[in-house]
mmCIF file of C-alpha atoms in Angstrom:
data_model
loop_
_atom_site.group_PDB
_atom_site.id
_atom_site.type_symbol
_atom_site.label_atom_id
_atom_site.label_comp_id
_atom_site.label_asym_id
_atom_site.label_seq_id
_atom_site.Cartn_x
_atom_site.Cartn_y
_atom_site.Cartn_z
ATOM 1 C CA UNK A 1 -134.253 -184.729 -33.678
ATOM 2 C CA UNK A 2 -132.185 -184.735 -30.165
ATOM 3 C CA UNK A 3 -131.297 -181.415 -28.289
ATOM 4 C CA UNK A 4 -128.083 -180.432 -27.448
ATOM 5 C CA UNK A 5 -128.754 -180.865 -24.168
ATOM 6 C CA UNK A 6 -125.502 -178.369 -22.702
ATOM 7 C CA UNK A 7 -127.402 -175.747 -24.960
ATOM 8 C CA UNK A 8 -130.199 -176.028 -23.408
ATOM 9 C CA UNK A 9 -128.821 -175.706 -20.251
ATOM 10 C CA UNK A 10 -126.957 -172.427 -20.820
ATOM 11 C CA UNK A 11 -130.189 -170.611 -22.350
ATOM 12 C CA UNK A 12 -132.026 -172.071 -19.415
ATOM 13 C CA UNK A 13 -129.940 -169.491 -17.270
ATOM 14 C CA UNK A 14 -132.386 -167.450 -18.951
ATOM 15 C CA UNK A 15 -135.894 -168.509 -17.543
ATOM 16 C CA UNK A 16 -138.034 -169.562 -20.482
ATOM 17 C CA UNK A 17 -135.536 -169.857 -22.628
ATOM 18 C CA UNK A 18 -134.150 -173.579 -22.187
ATOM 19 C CA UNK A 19 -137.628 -174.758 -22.384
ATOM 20 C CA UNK A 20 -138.317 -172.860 -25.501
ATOM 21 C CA UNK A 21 -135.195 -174.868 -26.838
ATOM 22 C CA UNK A 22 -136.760 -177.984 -25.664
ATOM 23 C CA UNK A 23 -139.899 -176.825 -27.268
ATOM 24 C CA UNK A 24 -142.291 -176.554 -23.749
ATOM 25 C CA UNK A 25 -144.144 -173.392 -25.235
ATOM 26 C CA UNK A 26 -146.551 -173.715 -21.729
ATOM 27 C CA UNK A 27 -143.214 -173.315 -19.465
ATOM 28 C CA UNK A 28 -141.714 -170.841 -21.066
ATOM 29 C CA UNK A 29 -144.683 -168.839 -20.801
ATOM 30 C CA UNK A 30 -145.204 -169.880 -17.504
ATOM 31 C CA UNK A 31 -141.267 -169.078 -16.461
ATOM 32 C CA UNK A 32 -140.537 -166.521 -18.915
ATOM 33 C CA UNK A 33 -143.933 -164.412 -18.400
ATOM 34 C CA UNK A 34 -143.357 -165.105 -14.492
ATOM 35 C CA UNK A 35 -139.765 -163.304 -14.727
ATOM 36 C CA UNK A 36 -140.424 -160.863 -16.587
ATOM 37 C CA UNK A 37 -144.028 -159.527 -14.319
ATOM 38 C CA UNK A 38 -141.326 -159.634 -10.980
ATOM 39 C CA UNK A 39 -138.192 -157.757 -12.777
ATOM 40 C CA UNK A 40 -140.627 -155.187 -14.216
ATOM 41 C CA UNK A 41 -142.667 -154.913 -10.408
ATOM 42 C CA UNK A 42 -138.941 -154.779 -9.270
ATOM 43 C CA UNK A 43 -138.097 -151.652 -11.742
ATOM 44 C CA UNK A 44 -141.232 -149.917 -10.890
ATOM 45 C CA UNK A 45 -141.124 -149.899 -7.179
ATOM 46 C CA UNK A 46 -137.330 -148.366 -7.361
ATOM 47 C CA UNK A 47 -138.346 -145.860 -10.120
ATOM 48 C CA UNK A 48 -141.755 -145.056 -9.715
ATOM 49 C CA UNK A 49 -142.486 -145.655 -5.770
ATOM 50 C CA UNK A 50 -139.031 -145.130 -4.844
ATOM 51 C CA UNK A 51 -139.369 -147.665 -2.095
ATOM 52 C CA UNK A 52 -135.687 -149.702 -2.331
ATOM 53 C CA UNK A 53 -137.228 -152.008 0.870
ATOM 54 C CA UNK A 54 -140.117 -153.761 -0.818
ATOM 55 C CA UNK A 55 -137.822 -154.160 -4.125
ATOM 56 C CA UNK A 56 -136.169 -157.495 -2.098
ATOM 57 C CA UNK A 57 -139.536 -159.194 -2.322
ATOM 58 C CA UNK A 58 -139.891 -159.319 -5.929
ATOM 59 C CA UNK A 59 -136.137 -159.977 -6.443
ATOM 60 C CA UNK A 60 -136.462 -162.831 -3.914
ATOM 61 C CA UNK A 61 -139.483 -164.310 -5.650
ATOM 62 C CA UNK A 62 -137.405 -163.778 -8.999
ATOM 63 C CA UNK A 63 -134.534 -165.714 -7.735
ATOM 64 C CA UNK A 64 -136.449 -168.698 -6.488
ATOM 65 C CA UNK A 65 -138.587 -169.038 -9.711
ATOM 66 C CA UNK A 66 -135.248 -168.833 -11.446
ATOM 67 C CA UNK A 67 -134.017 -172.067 -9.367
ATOM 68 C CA UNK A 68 -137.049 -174.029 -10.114
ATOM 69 C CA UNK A 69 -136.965 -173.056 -13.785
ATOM 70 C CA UNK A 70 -133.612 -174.224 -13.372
ATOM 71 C CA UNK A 71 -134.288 -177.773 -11.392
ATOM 72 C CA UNK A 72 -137.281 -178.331 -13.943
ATOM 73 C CA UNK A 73 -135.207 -177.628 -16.953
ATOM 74 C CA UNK A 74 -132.693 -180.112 -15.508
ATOM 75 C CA UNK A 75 -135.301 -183.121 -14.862
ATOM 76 C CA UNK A 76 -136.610 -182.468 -18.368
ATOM 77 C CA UNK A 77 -133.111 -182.788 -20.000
ATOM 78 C CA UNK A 78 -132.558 -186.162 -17.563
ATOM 79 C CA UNK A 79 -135.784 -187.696 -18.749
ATOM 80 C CA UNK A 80 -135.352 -186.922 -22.704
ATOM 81 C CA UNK A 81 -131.541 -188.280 -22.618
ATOM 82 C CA UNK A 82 -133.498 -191.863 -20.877
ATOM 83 C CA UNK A 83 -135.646 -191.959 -23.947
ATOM 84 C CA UNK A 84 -132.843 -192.162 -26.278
ATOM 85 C CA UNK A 85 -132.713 -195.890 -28.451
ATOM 86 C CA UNK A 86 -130.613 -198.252 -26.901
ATOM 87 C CA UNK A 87 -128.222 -198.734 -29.975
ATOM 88 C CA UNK A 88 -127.081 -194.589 -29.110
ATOM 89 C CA UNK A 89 -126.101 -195.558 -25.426
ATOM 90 C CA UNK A 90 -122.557 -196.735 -25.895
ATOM 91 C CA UNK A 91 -121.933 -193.604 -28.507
ATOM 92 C CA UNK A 92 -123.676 -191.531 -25.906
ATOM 93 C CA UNK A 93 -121.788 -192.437 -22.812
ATOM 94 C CA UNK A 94 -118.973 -189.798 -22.815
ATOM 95 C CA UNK A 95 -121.771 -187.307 -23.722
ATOM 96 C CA UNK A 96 -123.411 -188.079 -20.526
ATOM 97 C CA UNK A 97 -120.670 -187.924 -18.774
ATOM 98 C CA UNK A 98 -119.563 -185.020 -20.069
ATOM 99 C CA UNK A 99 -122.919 -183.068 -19.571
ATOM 100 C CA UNK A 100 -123.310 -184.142 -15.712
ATOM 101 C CA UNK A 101 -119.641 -183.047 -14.942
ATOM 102 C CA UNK A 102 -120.718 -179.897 -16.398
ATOM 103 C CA UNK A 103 -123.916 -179.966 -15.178
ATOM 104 C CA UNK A 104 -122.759 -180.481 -11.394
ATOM 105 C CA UNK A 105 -120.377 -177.306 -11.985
ATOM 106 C CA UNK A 106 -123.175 -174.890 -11.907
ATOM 107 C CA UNK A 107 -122.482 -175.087 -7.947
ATOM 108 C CA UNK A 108 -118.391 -174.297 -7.544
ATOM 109 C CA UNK A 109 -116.129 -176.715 -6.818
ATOM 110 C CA UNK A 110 -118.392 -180.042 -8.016
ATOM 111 C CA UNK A 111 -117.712 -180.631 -11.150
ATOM 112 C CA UNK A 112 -114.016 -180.349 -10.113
ATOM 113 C CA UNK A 113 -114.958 -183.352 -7.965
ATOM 114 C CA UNK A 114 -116.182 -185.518 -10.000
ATOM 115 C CA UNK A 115 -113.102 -185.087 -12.025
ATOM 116 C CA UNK A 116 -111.497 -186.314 -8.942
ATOM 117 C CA UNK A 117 -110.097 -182.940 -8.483
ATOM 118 C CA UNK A 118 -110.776 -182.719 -4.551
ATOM 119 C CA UNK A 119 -108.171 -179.920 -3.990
ATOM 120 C CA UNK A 120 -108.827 -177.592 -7.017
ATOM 121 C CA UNK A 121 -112.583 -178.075 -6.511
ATOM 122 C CA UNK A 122 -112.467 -177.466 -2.731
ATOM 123 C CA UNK A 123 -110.491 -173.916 -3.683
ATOM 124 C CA UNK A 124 -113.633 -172.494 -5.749
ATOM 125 C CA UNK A 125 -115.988 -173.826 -3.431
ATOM 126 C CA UNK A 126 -114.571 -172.158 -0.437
ATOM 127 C CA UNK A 127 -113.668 -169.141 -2.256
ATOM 128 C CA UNK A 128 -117.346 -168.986 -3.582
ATOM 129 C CA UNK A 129 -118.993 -169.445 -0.295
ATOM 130 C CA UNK A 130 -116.417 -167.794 1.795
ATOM 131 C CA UNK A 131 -116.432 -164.284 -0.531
ATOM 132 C CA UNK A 132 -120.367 -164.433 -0.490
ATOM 133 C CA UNK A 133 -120.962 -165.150 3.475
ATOM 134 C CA UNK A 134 -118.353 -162.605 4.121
ATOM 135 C CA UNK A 135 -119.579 -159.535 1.834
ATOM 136 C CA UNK A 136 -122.880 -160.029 2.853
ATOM 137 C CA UNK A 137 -122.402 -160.757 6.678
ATOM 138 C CA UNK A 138 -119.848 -156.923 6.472
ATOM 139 C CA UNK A 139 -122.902 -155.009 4.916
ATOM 140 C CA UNK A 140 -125.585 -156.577 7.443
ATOM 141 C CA UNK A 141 -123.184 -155.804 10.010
ATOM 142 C CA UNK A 142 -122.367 -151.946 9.048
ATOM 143 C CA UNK A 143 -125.993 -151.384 7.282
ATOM 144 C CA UNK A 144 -124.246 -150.196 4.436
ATOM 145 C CA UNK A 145 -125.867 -151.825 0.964
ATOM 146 C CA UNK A 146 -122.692 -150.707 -1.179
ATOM 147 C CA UNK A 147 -121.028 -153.235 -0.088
ATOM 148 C CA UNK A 148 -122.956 -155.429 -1.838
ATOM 149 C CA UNK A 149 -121.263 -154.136 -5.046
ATOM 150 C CA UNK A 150 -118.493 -156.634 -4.420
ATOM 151 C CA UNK A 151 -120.832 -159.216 -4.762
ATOM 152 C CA UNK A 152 -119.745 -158.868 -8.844
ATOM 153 C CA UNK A 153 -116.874 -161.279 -7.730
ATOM 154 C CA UNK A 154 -118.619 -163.716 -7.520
ATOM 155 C CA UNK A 155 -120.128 -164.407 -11.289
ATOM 156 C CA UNK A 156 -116.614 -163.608 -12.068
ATOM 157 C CA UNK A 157 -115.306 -166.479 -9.868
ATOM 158 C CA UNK A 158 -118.486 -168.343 -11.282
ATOM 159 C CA UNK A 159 -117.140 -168.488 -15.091
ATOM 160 C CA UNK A 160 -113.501 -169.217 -13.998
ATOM 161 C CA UNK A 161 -114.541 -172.319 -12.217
ATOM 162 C CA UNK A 162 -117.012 -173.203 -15.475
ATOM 163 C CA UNK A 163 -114.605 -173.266 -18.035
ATOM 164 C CA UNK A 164 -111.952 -174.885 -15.641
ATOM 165 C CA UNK A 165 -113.964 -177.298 -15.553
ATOM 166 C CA UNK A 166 -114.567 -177.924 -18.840
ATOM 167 C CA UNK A 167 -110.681 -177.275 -20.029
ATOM 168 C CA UNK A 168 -109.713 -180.463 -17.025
ATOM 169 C CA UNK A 169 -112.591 -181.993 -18.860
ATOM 170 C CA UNK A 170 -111.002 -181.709 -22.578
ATOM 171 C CA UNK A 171 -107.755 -183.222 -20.953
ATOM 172 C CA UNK A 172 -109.354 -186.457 -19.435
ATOM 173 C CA UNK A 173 -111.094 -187.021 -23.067
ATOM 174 C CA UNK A 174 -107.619 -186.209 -24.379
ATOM 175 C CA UNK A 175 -105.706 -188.839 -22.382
ATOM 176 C CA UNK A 176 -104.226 -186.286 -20.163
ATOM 177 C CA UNK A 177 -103.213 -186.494 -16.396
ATOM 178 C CA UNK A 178 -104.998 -184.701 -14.733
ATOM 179 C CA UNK A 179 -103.150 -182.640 -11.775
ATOM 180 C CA UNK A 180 -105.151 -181.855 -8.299
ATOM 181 C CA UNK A 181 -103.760 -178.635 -7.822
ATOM 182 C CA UNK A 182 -105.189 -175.582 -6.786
ATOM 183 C CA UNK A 183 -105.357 -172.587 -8.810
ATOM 184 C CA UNK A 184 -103.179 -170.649 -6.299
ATOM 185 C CA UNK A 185 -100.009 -172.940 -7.040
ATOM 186 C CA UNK A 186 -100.385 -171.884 -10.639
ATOM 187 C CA UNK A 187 -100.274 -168.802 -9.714
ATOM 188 C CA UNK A 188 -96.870 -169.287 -7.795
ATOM 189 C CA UNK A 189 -95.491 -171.352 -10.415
ATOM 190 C CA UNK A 190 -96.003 -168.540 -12.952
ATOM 191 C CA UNK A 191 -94.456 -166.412 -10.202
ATOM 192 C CA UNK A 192 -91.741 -167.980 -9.751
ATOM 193 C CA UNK A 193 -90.960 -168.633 -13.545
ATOM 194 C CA UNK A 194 -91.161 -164.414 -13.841
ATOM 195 C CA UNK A 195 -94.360 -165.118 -15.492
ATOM 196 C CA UNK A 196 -97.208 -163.459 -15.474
ATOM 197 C CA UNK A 197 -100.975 -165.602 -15.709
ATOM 198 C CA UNK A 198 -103.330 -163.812 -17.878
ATOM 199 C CA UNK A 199 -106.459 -165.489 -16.720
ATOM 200 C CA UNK A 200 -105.363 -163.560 -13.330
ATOM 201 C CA UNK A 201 -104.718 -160.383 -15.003
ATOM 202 C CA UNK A 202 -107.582 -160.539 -16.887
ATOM 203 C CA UNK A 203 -110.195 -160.961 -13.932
ATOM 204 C CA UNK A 204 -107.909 -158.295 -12.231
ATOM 205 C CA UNK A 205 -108.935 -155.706 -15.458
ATOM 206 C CA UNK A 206 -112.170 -155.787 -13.970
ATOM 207 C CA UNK A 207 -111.360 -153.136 -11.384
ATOM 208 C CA UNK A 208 -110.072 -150.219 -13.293
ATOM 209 C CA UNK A 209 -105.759 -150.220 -13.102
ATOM 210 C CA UNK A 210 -105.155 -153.289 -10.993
ATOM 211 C CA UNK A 211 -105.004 -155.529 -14.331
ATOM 212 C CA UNK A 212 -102.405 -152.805 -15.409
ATOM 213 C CA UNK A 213 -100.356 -153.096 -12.235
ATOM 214 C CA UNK A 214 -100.273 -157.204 -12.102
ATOM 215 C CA UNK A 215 -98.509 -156.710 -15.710
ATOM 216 C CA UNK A 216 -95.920 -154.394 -14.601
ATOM 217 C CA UNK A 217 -97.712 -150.949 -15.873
ATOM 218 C CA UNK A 218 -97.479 -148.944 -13.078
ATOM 219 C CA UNK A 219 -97.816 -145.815 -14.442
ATOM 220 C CA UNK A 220 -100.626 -146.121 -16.432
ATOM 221 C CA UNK A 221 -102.736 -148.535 -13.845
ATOM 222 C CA UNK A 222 -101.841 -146.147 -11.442
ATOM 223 C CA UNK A 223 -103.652 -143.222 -14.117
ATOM 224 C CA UNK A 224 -106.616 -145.210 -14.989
ATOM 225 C CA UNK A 225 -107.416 -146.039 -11.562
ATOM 226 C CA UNK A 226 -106.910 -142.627 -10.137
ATOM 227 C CA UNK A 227 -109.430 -141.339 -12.621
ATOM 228 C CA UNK A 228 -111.570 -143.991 -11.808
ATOM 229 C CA UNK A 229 -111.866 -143.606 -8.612
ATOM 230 C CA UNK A 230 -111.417 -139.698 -8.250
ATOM 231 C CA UNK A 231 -114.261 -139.021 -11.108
ATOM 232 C CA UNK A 232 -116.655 -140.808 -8.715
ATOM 233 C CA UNK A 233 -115.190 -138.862 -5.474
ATOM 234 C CA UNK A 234 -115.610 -135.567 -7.302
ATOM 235 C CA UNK A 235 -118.771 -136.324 -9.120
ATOM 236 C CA UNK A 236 -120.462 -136.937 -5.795
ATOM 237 C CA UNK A 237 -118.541 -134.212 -4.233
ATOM 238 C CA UNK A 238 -119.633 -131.249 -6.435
ATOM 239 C CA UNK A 239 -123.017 -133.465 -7.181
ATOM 240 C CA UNK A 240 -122.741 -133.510 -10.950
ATOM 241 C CA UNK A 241 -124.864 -136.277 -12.237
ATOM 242 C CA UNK A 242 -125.050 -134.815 -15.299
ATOM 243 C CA UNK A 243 -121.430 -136.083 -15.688
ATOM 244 C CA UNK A 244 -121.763 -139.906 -14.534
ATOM 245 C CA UNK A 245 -121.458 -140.877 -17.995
ATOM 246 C CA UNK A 246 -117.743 -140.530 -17.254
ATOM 247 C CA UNK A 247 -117.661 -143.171 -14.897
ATOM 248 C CA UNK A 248 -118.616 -146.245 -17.377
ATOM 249 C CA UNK A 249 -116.365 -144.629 -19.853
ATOM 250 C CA UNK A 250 -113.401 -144.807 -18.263
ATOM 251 C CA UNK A 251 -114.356 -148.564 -16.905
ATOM 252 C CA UNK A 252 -114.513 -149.829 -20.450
ATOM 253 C CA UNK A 253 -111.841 -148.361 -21.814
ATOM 254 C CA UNK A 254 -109.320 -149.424 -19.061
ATOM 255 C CA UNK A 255 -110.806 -152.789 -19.332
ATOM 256 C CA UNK A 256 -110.233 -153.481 -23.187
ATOM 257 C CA UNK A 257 -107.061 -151.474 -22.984
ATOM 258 C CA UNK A 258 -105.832 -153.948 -20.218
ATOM 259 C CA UNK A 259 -107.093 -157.434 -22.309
ATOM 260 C CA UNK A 260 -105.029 -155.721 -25.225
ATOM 261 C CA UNK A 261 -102.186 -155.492 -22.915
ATOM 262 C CA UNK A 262 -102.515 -158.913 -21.677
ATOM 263 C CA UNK A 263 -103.508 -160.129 -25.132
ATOM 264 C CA UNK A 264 -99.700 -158.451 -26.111
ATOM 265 C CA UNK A 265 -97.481 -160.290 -22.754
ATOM 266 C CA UNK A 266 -95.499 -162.753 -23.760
ATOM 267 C CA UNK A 267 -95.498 -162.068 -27.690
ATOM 268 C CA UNK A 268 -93.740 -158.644 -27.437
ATOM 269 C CA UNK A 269 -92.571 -156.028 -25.237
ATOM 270 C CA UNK A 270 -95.323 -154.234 -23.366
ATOM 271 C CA UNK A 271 -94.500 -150.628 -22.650
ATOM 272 C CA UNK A 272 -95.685 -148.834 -19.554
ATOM 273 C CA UNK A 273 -96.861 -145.650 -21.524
ATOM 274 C CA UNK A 274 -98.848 -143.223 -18.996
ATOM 275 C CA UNK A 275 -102.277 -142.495 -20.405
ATOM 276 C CA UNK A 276 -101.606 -138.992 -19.894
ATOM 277 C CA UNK A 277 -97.859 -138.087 -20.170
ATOM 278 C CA UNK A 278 -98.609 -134.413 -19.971
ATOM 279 C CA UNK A 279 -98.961 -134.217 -15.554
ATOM 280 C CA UNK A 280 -95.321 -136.836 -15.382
ATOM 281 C CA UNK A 281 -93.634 -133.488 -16.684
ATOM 282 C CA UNK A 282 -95.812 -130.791 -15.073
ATOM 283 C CA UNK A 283 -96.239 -131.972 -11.436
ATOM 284 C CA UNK A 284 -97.035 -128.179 -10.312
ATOM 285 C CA UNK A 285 -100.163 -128.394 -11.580
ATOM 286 C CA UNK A 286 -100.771 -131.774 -9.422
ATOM 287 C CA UNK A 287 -99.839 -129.963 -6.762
ATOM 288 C CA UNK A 288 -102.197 -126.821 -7.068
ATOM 289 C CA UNK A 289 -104.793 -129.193 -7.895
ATOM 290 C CA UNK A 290 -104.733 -130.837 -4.646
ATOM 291 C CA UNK A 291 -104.146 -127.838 -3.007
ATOM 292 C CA UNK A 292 -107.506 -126.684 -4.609
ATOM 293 C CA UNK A 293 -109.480 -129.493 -3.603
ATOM 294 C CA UNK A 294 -107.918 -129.180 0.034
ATOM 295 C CA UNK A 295 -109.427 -126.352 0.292
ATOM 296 C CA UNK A 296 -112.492 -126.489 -1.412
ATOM 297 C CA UNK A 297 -113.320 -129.623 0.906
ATOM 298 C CA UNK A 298 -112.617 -127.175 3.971
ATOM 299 C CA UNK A 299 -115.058 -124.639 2.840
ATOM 300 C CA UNK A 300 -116.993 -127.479 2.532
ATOM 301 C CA UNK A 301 -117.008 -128.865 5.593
ATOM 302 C CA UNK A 302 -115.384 -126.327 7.917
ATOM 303 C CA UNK A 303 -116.258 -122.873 7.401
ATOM 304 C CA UNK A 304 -119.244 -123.252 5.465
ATOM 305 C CA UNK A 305 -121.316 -124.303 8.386
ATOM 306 C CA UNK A 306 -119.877 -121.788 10.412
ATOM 307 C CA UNK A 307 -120.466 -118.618 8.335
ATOM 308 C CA UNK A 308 -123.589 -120.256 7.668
ATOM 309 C CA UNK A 309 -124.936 -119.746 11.148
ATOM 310 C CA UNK A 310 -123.328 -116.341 11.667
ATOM 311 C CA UNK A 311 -124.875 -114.579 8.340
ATOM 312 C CA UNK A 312 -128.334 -116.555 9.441
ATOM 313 C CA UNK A 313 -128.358 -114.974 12.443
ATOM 314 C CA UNK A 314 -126.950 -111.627 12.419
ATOM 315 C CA UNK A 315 -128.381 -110.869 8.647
ATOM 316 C CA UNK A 316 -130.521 -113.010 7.978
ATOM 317 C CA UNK A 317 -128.653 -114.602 4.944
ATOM 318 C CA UNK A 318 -128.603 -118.620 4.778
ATOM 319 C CA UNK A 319 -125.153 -118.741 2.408
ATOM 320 C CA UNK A 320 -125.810 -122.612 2.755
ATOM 321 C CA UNK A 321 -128.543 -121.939 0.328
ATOM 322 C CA UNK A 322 -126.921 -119.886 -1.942
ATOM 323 C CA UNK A 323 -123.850 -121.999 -1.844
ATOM 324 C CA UNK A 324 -124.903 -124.974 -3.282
ATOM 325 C CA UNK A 325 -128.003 -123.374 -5.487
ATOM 326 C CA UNK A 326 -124.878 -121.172 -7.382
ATOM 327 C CA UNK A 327 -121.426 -121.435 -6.354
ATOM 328 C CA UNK A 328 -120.583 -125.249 -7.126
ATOM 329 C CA UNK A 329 -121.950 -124.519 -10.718
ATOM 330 C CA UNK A 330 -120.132 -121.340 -11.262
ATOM 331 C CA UNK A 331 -117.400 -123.095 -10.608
ATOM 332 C CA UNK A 332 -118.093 -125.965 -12.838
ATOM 333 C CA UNK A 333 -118.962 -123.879 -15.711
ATOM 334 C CA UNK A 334 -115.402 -121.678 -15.002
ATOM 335 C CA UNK A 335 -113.457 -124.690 -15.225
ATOM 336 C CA UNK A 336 -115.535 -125.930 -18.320
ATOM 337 C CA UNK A 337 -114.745 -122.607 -19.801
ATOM 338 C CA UNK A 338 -111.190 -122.810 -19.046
ATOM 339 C CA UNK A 339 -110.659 -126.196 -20.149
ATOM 340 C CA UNK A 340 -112.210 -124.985 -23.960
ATOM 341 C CA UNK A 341 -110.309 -122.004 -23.488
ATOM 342 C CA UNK A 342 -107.111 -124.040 -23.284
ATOM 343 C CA UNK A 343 -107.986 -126.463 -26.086
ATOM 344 C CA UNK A 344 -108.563 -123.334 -28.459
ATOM 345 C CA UNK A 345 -105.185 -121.857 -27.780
ATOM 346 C CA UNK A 346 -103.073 -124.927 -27.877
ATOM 347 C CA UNK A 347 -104.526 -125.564 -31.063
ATOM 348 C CA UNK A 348 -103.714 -122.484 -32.530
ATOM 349 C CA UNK A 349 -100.655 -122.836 -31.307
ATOM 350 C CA UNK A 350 -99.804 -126.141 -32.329
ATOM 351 C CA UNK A 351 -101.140 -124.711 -36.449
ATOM 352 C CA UNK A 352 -98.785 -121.712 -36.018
ATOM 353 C CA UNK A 353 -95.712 -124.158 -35.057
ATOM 354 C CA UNK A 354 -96.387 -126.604 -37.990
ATOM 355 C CA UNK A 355 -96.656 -123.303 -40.346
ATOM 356 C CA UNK A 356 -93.336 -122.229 -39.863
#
């Protein structure tokens, strides 16, 4: 019986996995057991040693054995397909195309050229190279490793260009023309029609509000990413860990909630409807609020210190110490209170309105 040999392919991004398919139970051991020993040395050495430096060996060793897996798994697919019986070759032919075109699009940008797509392939294999070189040549540069977070741009970029490829693919078997354009003049075209492209929006949801803006919703991209990015401000601000579970929650839910709104463009009317229309009529309470973190971030940074080294040397009192041991979590727990104080109320208040 012949393999699917795309499947195999795909689970071979997984190493072990495409050679299970293939049924080579010694290289899936051999790749599988081999991935597994480095991510787990990886995991240990950040949680258990705590040493982030040494972490890049195993992750480099895990990302070569991952190419070979990958370079093995490919000349094992090649040599199976040349065993085939003759009589399959002429049925097989588009197959084979089909699976190196997709095969060559694992690197950006080349299975757009063997379309004959020179233009539209050059685009994702500039923007591939050009994003990665850049990001990582910026966090060398300023010894900062969080800027390595934008390397999630690339996997993103990594699918568009895989499933372009195989859509321009489904065309040619179609009878289509195929047009060497790049994706950026799609974009313009759908600009200049007063259209909106929802594969664009829809990589744009990644980052929490922007997919919300690109569709028009200002008011409640402008919400979701505020929260986004002011829970992580304030979470490291006041150093409440215990609360980072906030951070993925509002990620995922202004994710799906902008696919639904893209999912809706085009077929009706999208609304901009704020996430929270309670602040749009009570902009006081904005203001205090950043009033209160004004100056809460001088204390912070301003007096603290200096009162610090007055009390420590006159009485002998380090409020440093004291400060963040008990004041940030009084504060915390006062606001917590509050909060469930104002919940209680409004909801006796709503009961005794729907009474009368």
């Amino acid at each position: 019986m012949n393999k699917n040999p795309f499947l195999a392919l795909v689970l071979g991004l997984i190493p072990g996995l495409g050679h299970l398919y293939l049924k080579k139970f010694g290289r899936f051991i051999l790749y599988g057991g081999g991935a597994l020993l480095l991510f787990s040395f990886a995991v240990f050495c950040i949680v258990e040693l705590g040493e982030r430096t040494i972490v890049f060996l195993p992750l480099f060793l895990l990302a070569v054995l991952w190419i070979i897996n990958l370079l093995d798994l490919v000349i094992t697919i090649i040599n199976q397909t040349k065993k085939q019986e003759t009589g399959e070759l002429i049925n097989s032919s588009k197959e084979s195309e089909r699976f190196y075109i997709i095969l060559l699009s694992i690197i950006p940008g080349l299975g757009h050229f063997q379309l004959g797509l020179m233009q539209r392939g050059l685009t994702f294999l500039v923007a591939c190279t050009g994003i990665g070189s850049m990001i990582i040549f910026v966090a060398l540069l300023t010894s900062q490793e969080s800027f390595l977070i934008f390397l999630i741009t690339l996997p993103v970029l990594w699918i568009y260009n895989f499933f372009d490829v195989v859509q321009q693919l489904q065309k040619k078997e179609r009878g289509e023309q195929l047009d060497d354009r790049t994706i950026f003049e799609e974009f313009e075209e759908h600009r200049e029609q007063g259209k909106k492209n929802k594969t664009f929006a829809s990589i744009l949801a990644m980052f929490p509000g922007a997919g919300h803006m690109y569709l028009g919703l200002q008011r409640r991209g402008l919400q979701l990413m505020v929260a986004f990015l002011l829970s992580i401000y304030l979470l490291d601000l006041l150093r409440l860990s215990a609360f980072l579970f906030l951070v993925p929650i509002i990620w995922f839910y202004s994710f799906f909630d902008a696919l639904q709104q893209t999912a809706k463009y085009g077929k009706e009317r999208v609304h901009d409807e704020p996430i929270i229309d309670y602040f749009i009529n009570h902009q006081r309470w904005i203001g205090i609020g950043l009033i209160t973190l004004g100056g809460y971030y001088l204390l912070d940074q301003t007096l603290l210190p200096i009162l610090n080294d007055y009390f420590a040397t006159i009485f002998n009192i380090h409020l440093s110490e004291l400060y963040y041991r008990y004041f940030q979590t009084s504060i915390v727990a006062l606001l917590l209170i509050g909060g469930g104080f104002k919940l209680l109320l409004g909801n006796k208040e709503d009961k005794g309105g729907t009474k009368k």
